[in-house]
């Protein structure tokens, strides 16, 4: 995040630009009133993914619920023009930062990468990707290997139940 | 590639009814308008996108029943995967919702299922090429070239000889959602009964599922196919009857499901004649 200069009113925090995509159809955790949520509707991207109408409708409905700004275009041509138009209203100076959540899907990753290099893109972690984002597994040959480590990190028994009083807790709930 | 005129005017967000929104999306989808006369292509799910809908579904989810009933087609699964796939909800939110009602021990099954997703995502990030190539050889007595790269026409039309399979396909087409067990049944049928490469089925399912996630979908197909597991996953009609739950709307009569109405021993001989012995 760009630092604030001493003569800027701290109560007028600059609005930020969040680039939403199909793995991040939510307000960021640190969203503030005035921030912009922008979604780029690229028909070629959808065609490449070969997604059905029902999936596209679902995505559009999510965007409507977010009151996101939906624009038609491709990243390469859209962002430079849009940022030039928005620079003053965003109050971030001449080079606004575009915040975008990380993507996992290779097609989506490639599409995001078509954003021109002159655009200041800041990739943020995506909380929807992993239950335990910090776990760095070393054994992935089979799920059982992974689950042993994940279960330990979660504090649950990998197999069966622990010797605790879970049965009693369950009975208590039904009384 | 379709040329799209760049516009700095945002698209509308207010619609008086859902049909108008659907028409808007269709107008933005030239690749789909070319398939206008295809009834499958024009289907819209009853599952509605949005954070409020996700929150409501989360609130209504009988999470306490999940562990015991999740394998049943009418079990207490959350149905929230479309929202998780698209970032509307996070796995941590599901975990928290679960722990409000349950102890960590009791939440084990849900955490394990969420961990399958983590596992697939870790694998995909480590080896992206494994998303579309056979990780291991088939353990079916066949090699990859024995499998068709094309989907059978009767399957695409939901007109296979097996009524249950057709009902699953119709649900996939109309709702863009299937219970996980149903996905396994359908994948198994396509790969092992119809001897189609898992890649063709995975691509087909990805296109229709609202929650289609490349890593979870494709690696699950590989698990069914046996290119990412020690043996092929198969099922029979008795298994479907057991897990259909009551009441259900599936046609599970043996006469209407001739390919599935057999013992595992018989199916193994029919589906994997090169294997011999009891491998399934």
XYZ file of C-alpha atoms in Angstrom:
455
model
C 0.000 0.000 0.000
C 1.349 3.436 -0.843
C 2.291 5.591 2.124
C 0.397 8.735 2.947
C 2.245 12.035 2.720
C 2.145 14.350 5.716
C -0.191 16.861 4.122
C -2.916 14.328 3.327
C -5.979 14.307 5.541
C -5.843 10.950 7.304
C -9.623 10.799 7.369
C -9.683 10.715 3.581
C -7.969 7.427 2.918
C -7.546 6.916 -0.820
C -9.987 4.532 -2.400
C -8.440 1.318 -3.672
C -9.071 -0.770 -6.755
C -9.773 -4.455 -6.315
C -9.804 -6.620 -9.429
C -12.250 -9.418 -8.788
C -12.072 -12.692 -10.688
C -13.903 -15.989 -10.635
C -11.921 -17.332 -7.672
C -12.453 -14.155 -5.678
C -16.069 -13.011 -5.839
C -16.108 -11.431 -2.400
C -15.269 -8.179 -0.716
C -11.683 -8.310 0.515
C -11.327 -8.599 4.291
C -9.932 -5.074 4.481
C -12.526 -3.553 2.155
C -13.435 0.028 2.997
C -16.363 2.124 1.849
C -15.374 3.863 -1.343
C -13.074 1.106 -2.577
C -13.862 -0.060 -6.089
C -14.623 -3.676 -6.937
C -13.966 -4.197 -10.641
C -14.737 -7.306 -12.663
C -13.652 -7.697 -16.240
C -16.119 -9.698 -18.328
C -14.080 -11.253 -21.121
C -16.162 -13.410 -23.448
C -13.037 -15.035 -24.842
C -11.967 -16.128 -21.366
C -15.347 -17.760 -20.732
C -15.248 -19.419 -24.135
C -11.771 -20.760 -23.398
C -12.986 -22.209 -20.106
C -16.018 -23.614 -21.965
C -18.243 -22.791 -19.018
C -21.976 -23.212 -19.327
C -24.543 -20.438 -19.282
C -25.643 -21.483 -15.794
C -22.141 -21.000 -14.425
C -21.825 -17.577 -16.051
C -25.232 -16.599 -14.635
C -24.064 -17.706 -11.187
C -20.967 -15.520 -11.500
C -22.964 -12.512 -12.692
C -25.353 -12.931 -9.757
C -22.429 -12.938 -7.349
C -21.201 -9.696 -8.909
C -24.640 -8.103 -8.674
C -24.756 -8.977 -4.974
C -21.355 -7.344 -4.504
C -22.392 -4.235 -6.418
C -19.200 -4.687 -8.393
C -18.476 -2.637 -11.485
C -18.547 -5.035 -14.429
C -16.790 -3.981 -17.614
C -16.500 -5.756 -20.945
C -12.967 -6.149 -22.235
C -9.655 -7.898 -21.966
C -6.999 -7.095 -19.346
C -4.400 -5.882 -21.836
C -6.573 -3.194 -23.344
C -8.850 -2.414 -20.410
C -6.564 -1.632 -17.516
C -4.351 1.102 -19.025
C -7.384 3.000 -20.328
C -9.419 2.497 -17.187
C -6.595 3.501 -14.853
C -5.904 6.649 -16.839
C -9.540 7.574 -16.463
C -9.667 6.696 -12.769
C -6.338 8.095 -11.585
C -7.682 11.365 -10.271
C -10.885 10.091 -8.733
C -9.031 7.369 -6.832
C -6.717 9.954 -5.285
C -3.674 7.702 -5.404
C -1.582 9.870 -7.679
C -0.729 8.928 -11.224
C -0.171 5.199 -10.698
C -3.042 3.545 -8.882
C -2.408 0.071 -7.505
C -4.673 -2.744 -8.611
C -5.133 -5.366 -5.911
C -5.949 -8.868 -7.113
C -6.330 -12.101 -5.192
C -4.105 -15.030 -6.162
C -5.518 -17.588 -8.593
C -5.043 -21.349 -8.793
C -6.639 -22.263 -12.112
C -3.928 -22.223 -14.825
C -6.265 -20.674 -17.399
C -7.191 -17.932 -14.975
C -3.542 -17.425 -14.019
C -2.615 -17.028 -17.691
C -5.493 -14.614 -18.265
C -4.504 -12.459 -15.290
C -0.926 -12.456 -16.579
C -2.043 -10.679 -19.746
C -2.424 -7.518 -17.668
C 0.207 -5.099 -19.031
C 3.392 -4.778 -17.009
C 2.945 -1.020 -16.629
C -0.089 -1.668 -14.426
C 0.933 -1.795 -10.764
C -0.552 -5.097 -9.735
C -0.385 -6.320 -6.160
C -1.305 -9.970 -5.730
C -2.857 -10.788 -2.362
C -3.412 -14.169 -0.728
C -6.754 -15.804 -1.477
C -8.530 -17.116 1.638
C -10.806 -19.357 -0.428
C -7.975 -21.548 -1.684
C -6.839 -23.529 1.330
C -8.215 -24.504 4.706
C -4.653 -24.342 6.028
C -2.769 -21.956 3.738
C 0.423 -22.071 5.780
C 0.863 -25.830 5.708
C 3.710 -26.810 3.391
C 3.188 -30.514 2.810
C 6.176 -32.658 2.042
C 4.394 -35.916 1.179
C 1.779 -35.828 -1.556
C 2.012 -39.299 -3.067
C -1.390 -40.239 -1.667
C -3.993 -38.363 0.355
C -3.351 -40.496 3.437
C 0.164 -39.078 3.660
C -1.098 -35.528 3.389
C -4.030 -36.070 5.740
C -1.773 -37.245 8.560
C 0.036 -33.908 8.535
C -3.088 -31.845 7.931
C -5.029 -33.583 10.707
C -2.205 -32.948 13.146
C -2.175 -29.252 12.235
C -5.957 -29.112 12.621
C -5.832 -30.857 15.989
C -8.017 -33.794 14.993
C -7.218 -37.500 14.903
C -6.294 -38.642 11.410
C -8.197 -41.881 11.828
C -11.003 -42.719 14.234
C -11.722 -40.458 17.139
C -9.484 -39.238 19.899
C -9.904 -40.679 23.374
C -11.540 -37.503 24.582
C -15.114 -37.076 25.657
C -16.639 -36.419 22.262
C -19.187 -39.230 22.728
C -20.377 -37.665 25.939
C -20.553 -34.256 24.276
C -22.672 -35.723 21.525
C -25.043 -37.356 23.980
C -25.334 -34.154 25.898
C -26.468 -32.277 22.806
C -29.430 -34.599 22.338
C -30.655 -34.416 25.904
C -11.425 -15.227 -30.675
C -14.326 -12.795 -30.481
C -13.595 -9.095 -30.781
C -15.055 -7.185 -27.860
C -15.339 -3.418 -28.013
C -13.765 -1.883 -24.931
C -16.338 0.027 -22.916
C -15.777 2.057 -19.792
C -19.470 2.011 -19.028
C -20.217 -0.600 -16.395
C -22.779 -3.267 -17.149
C -26.189 -3.106 -15.431
C -26.602 -4.538 -11.930
C -30.337 -4.163 -11.549
C -32.826 -6.492 -13.166
C -36.522 -6.745 -12.497
C -36.429 -10.514 -12.829
C -33.886 -13.273 -13.201
C -34.757 -13.867 -16.844
C -33.463 -10.397 -17.666
C -30.137 -11.139 -16.007
C -29.919 -14.429 -17.899
C -30.603 -12.584 -21.167
C -27.841 -10.123 -20.284
C -25.357 -12.946 -19.695
C -26.403 -14.657 -22.904
C -25.879 -11.409 -24.825
C -22.356 -11.299 -23.382
C -21.661 -14.864 -24.505
C -21.402 -15.085 -28.293
C -20.012 -18.617 -28.047
C -23.248 -19.706 -26.354
C -25.667 -17.843 -28.575
C -24.343 -20.013 -31.393
C -25.899 -22.952 -29.496
C -29.249 -21.232 -29.024
C -31.291 -24.236 -30.109
C -29.557 -26.592 -27.679
C -31.804 -27.039 -24.625
C -28.834 -28.135 -22.506
C -26.950 -24.939 -23.286
C -29.839 -22.753 -22.145
C -30.267 -24.343 -18.702
C -29.965 -22.110 -15.645
C -29.494 -23.586 -12.182
C -31.822 -23.117 -9.220
C -28.673 -22.296 -7.245
C -28.435 -18.516 -7.131
C -25.144 -16.686 -6.818
C -24.443 -14.136 -4.102
C -23.229 -13.752 -0.545
C -26.747 -13.602 0.935
C -27.712 -16.876 -0.721
C -24.504 -18.451 0.524
C -25.112 -17.212 4.061
C -28.674 -18.530 3.992
C -27.575 -21.951 2.757
C -24.894 -22.061 5.429
C -27.456 -21.215 8.086
C -29.818 -23.961 6.901
C -27.142 -26.648 6.687
C -27.723 -29.376 9.308
C -24.027 -29.699 9.909
C -24.422 -32.065 12.871
C -25.701 -34.740 10.465
C -22.893 -34.311 7.964
C -20.451 -36.897 9.285
C -22.969 -39.740 9.349
C -24.959 -39.011 6.215
C -22.560 -37.313 3.798
C -22.181 -40.378 1.556
C -25.924 -40.638 0.949
C -27.255 -38.845 -2.094
C -29.854 -37.186 0.140
C -27.387 -36.703 3.005
C -26.646 -33.502 4.888
C -23.989 -32.173 2.567
C -23.662 -28.415 2.509
C -24.186 -27.810 -1.209
C -21.978 -24.759 -0.689
C -19.187 -25.783 -3.041
C -20.204 -23.328 -5.817
C -19.757 -20.488 -3.337
C -16.425 -21.819 -2.091
C -15.103 -22.350 -5.630
C -15.870 -18.750 -6.486
C -14.500 -17.262 -3.288
C -17.865 -16.170 -1.892
C -17.231 -18.399 1.121
C -13.940 -19.670 2.450
C -13.112 -23.132 3.839
C -12.344 -21.398 7.125
C -15.924 -20.089 7.242
C -17.257 -23.619 6.813
C -14.970 -24.864 9.543
C -16.090 -22.114 11.906
C -19.755 -22.812 11.177
C -19.153 -26.460 11.932
C -17.326 -25.792 15.188
C -20.178 -23.658 16.495
C -22.229 -26.842 16.723
C -19.611 -29.558 17.047
C -16.389 -30.490 18.761
C -13.221 -30.772 16.684
C -13.524 -34.567 16.846
C -17.057 -34.462 15.529
C -16.029 -32.109 12.746
C -13.354 -34.533 11.570
C -15.229 -35.749 8.480
C -15.891 -32.249 7.209
C -12.314 -31.192 7.847
C -11.131 -34.273 6.000
C -13.275 -33.445 2.984
C -12.026 -29.850 2.982
C -8.531 -31.273 3.212
C -9.039 -33.322 0.045
C -9.482 -29.955 -1.688
C -6.299 -28.617 -0.080
C -4.498 -31.776 -1.145
C -5.595 -31.485 -4.765
C -4.647 -27.809 -4.851
C -1.190 -28.531 -3.435
C -0.671 -31.258 -6.040
C -1.827 -29.026 -8.866
C 0.466 -26.204 -7.828
C 3.403 -28.567 -7.582
C 2.760 -30.390 -10.870
C 0.361 -28.412 -13.087
C 0.946 -30.821 -15.966
C -0.670 -33.602 -13.903
C -4.005 -31.856 -14.252
C -4.462 -33.255 -17.758
C -2.011 -36.143 -18.124
C -2.219 -39.617 -16.640
C -0.211 -39.475 -13.428
C 0.166 -43.266 -13.444
C -0.864 -46.031 -15.862
C -4.404 -47.397 -15.690
C -4.704 -50.420 -13.399
C -7.601 -51.838 -15.384
C -5.796 -54.197 -17.710
C -6.078 -51.582 -20.450
C -3.711 -48.887 -21.668
C -4.658 -45.279 -22.335
C -5.013 -45.849 -26.077
C -7.760 -48.404 -25.391
C -9.987 -45.587 -24.175
C -11.985 -43.313 -26.462
C -11.205 -39.611 -26.508
C -14.812 -38.827 -27.424
C -17.935 -38.825 -25.283
C -20.618 -41.248 -26.492
C -23.560 -39.496 -28.164
C -26.167 -41.298 -26.033
C -24.434 -40.135 -22.889
C -24.307 -36.537 -24.084
C -28.078 -36.755 -24.653
C -28.725 -38.469 -21.299
C -30.073 -41.478 -23.177
C -27.814 -44.290 -22.022
C -29.355 -47.728 -21.330
C -29.250 -46.931 -17.600
C -31.963 -44.712 -16.131
C -30.001 -43.765 -13.024
C -27.061 -42.534 -15.073
C -29.412 -40.513 -17.268
C -30.933 -38.881 -14.214
C -27.501 -37.863 -12.967
C -26.634 -36.363 -16.348
C -29.906 -34.435 -16.409
C -29.193 -33.086 -12.949
C -25.726 -32.038 -14.063
C -27.197 -30.261 -17.070
C -30.072 -28.525 -15.284
C -28.511 -27.702 -11.912
C -24.765 -27.652 -12.510
C -24.409 -29.570 -9.281
C -24.071 -33.209 -8.247
C -23.488 -34.853 -4.882
C -19.885 -36.027 -4.651
C -20.929 -39.684 -4.628
C -22.982 -39.077 -7.769
C -19.936 -37.566 -9.440
C -17.973 -40.699 -8.654
C -20.745 -42.916 -10.052
C -20.936 -40.895 -13.249
C -17.173 -40.755 -13.702
C -16.855 -44.484 -13.076
C -19.613 -45.263 -15.558
C -18.019 -43.142 -18.250
C -14.473 -44.433 -17.797
C -15.055 -48.091 -16.926
C -18.396 -49.014 -18.519
C -18.030 -46.878 -21.630
C -14.216 -46.936 -21.738
C -13.796 -43.222 -22.312
C -10.621 -41.402 -21.294
C -11.058 -39.591 -18.002
C -9.874 -36.350 -19.635
C -12.952 -36.220 -21.878
C -15.283 -36.739 -18.942
C -13.442 -34.263 -16.740
C -13.689 -31.552 -19.400
C -17.378 -32.241 -19.901
C -18.166 -32.094 -16.184
C -16.065 -28.966 -15.653
C -18.121 -27.136 -18.227
C -21.379 -27.808 -16.406
C -20.531 -27.788 -12.709
C -21.065 -24.464 -10.978
C -18.281 -25.468 -8.605
C -16.025 -26.903 -11.295
C -12.531 -26.717 -9.851
C -9.815 -27.966 -12.156
C -7.654 -29.573 -9.490
C -10.430 -31.230 -7.474
C -12.335 -32.315 -10.553
C -9.516 -33.722 -12.643
C -7.616 -35.421 -9.865
C -10.858 -37.020 -8.657
C -11.454 -38.321 -12.181
C -7.914 -39.734 -12.137
C -8.680 -41.386 -8.789
C -11.744 -43.056 -10.288
C -9.904 -44.033 -13.461
C -7.018 -45.561 -11.447
C -4.382 -43.291 -12.974
C -4.055 -41.733 -9.539
C -5.036 -44.629 -7.286
C -4.129 -48.254 -6.810
C -7.312 -49.664 -8.379
C -10.288 -48.531 -10.436
C -13.394 -47.312 -8.623
C -16.544 -49.161 -9.637
C -20.015 -49.527 -8.132
C -23.174 -51.527 -8.746
C -26.890 -50.976 -8.456
C -27.008 -52.416 -4.931
C -24.538 -49.756 -3.863
C -26.648 -47.033 -5.454
C -29.783 -48.363 -3.742
C -27.944 -48.303 -0.425
C -26.738 -44.730 -0.816
C -29.699 -43.196 -2.650
C -31.377 -42.655 0.699
C -35.115 -42.423 1.311
C -37.109 -40.891 -0.147
C -35.504 -40.457 -3.536
C -36.652 -39.810 -7.074
C -34.205 -42.075 -8.886
C -35.331 -44.928 -11.090
C -33.323 -47.772 -9.587
C -35.167 -50.741 -10.996
C -32.816 -53.457 -12.305
C -34.717 -53.610 -15.589
C -34.022 -49.944 -16.247
C -30.372 -50.168 -15.174
C -29.124 -53.287 -16.951
C -25.449 -52.314 -16.953
C -25.389 -51.702 -13.217
C -27.543 -54.564 -11.952
C -24.852 -57.141 -11.301
C -22.552 -58.369 -8.566
C -19.105 -56.859 -8.173
C -17.551 -60.151 -9.284
C -19.570 -60.153 -12.490
C -18.857 -56.504 -13.165
C -15.169 -56.991 -12.615
C -15.074 -59.793 -15.176
C -17.093 -57.720 -17.639
C -15.300 -54.420 -17.189
C -11.743 -55.641 -16.683
C -11.464 -58.924 -18.583
C -7.683 -58.630 -18.863
C -7.120 -58.495 -15.122
C -8.371 -61.834 -13.910
C -8.614 -62.468 -10.190
C -10.219 -60.256 -7.601
C -8.679 -56.821 -8.047
C -11.631 -54.601 -7.210
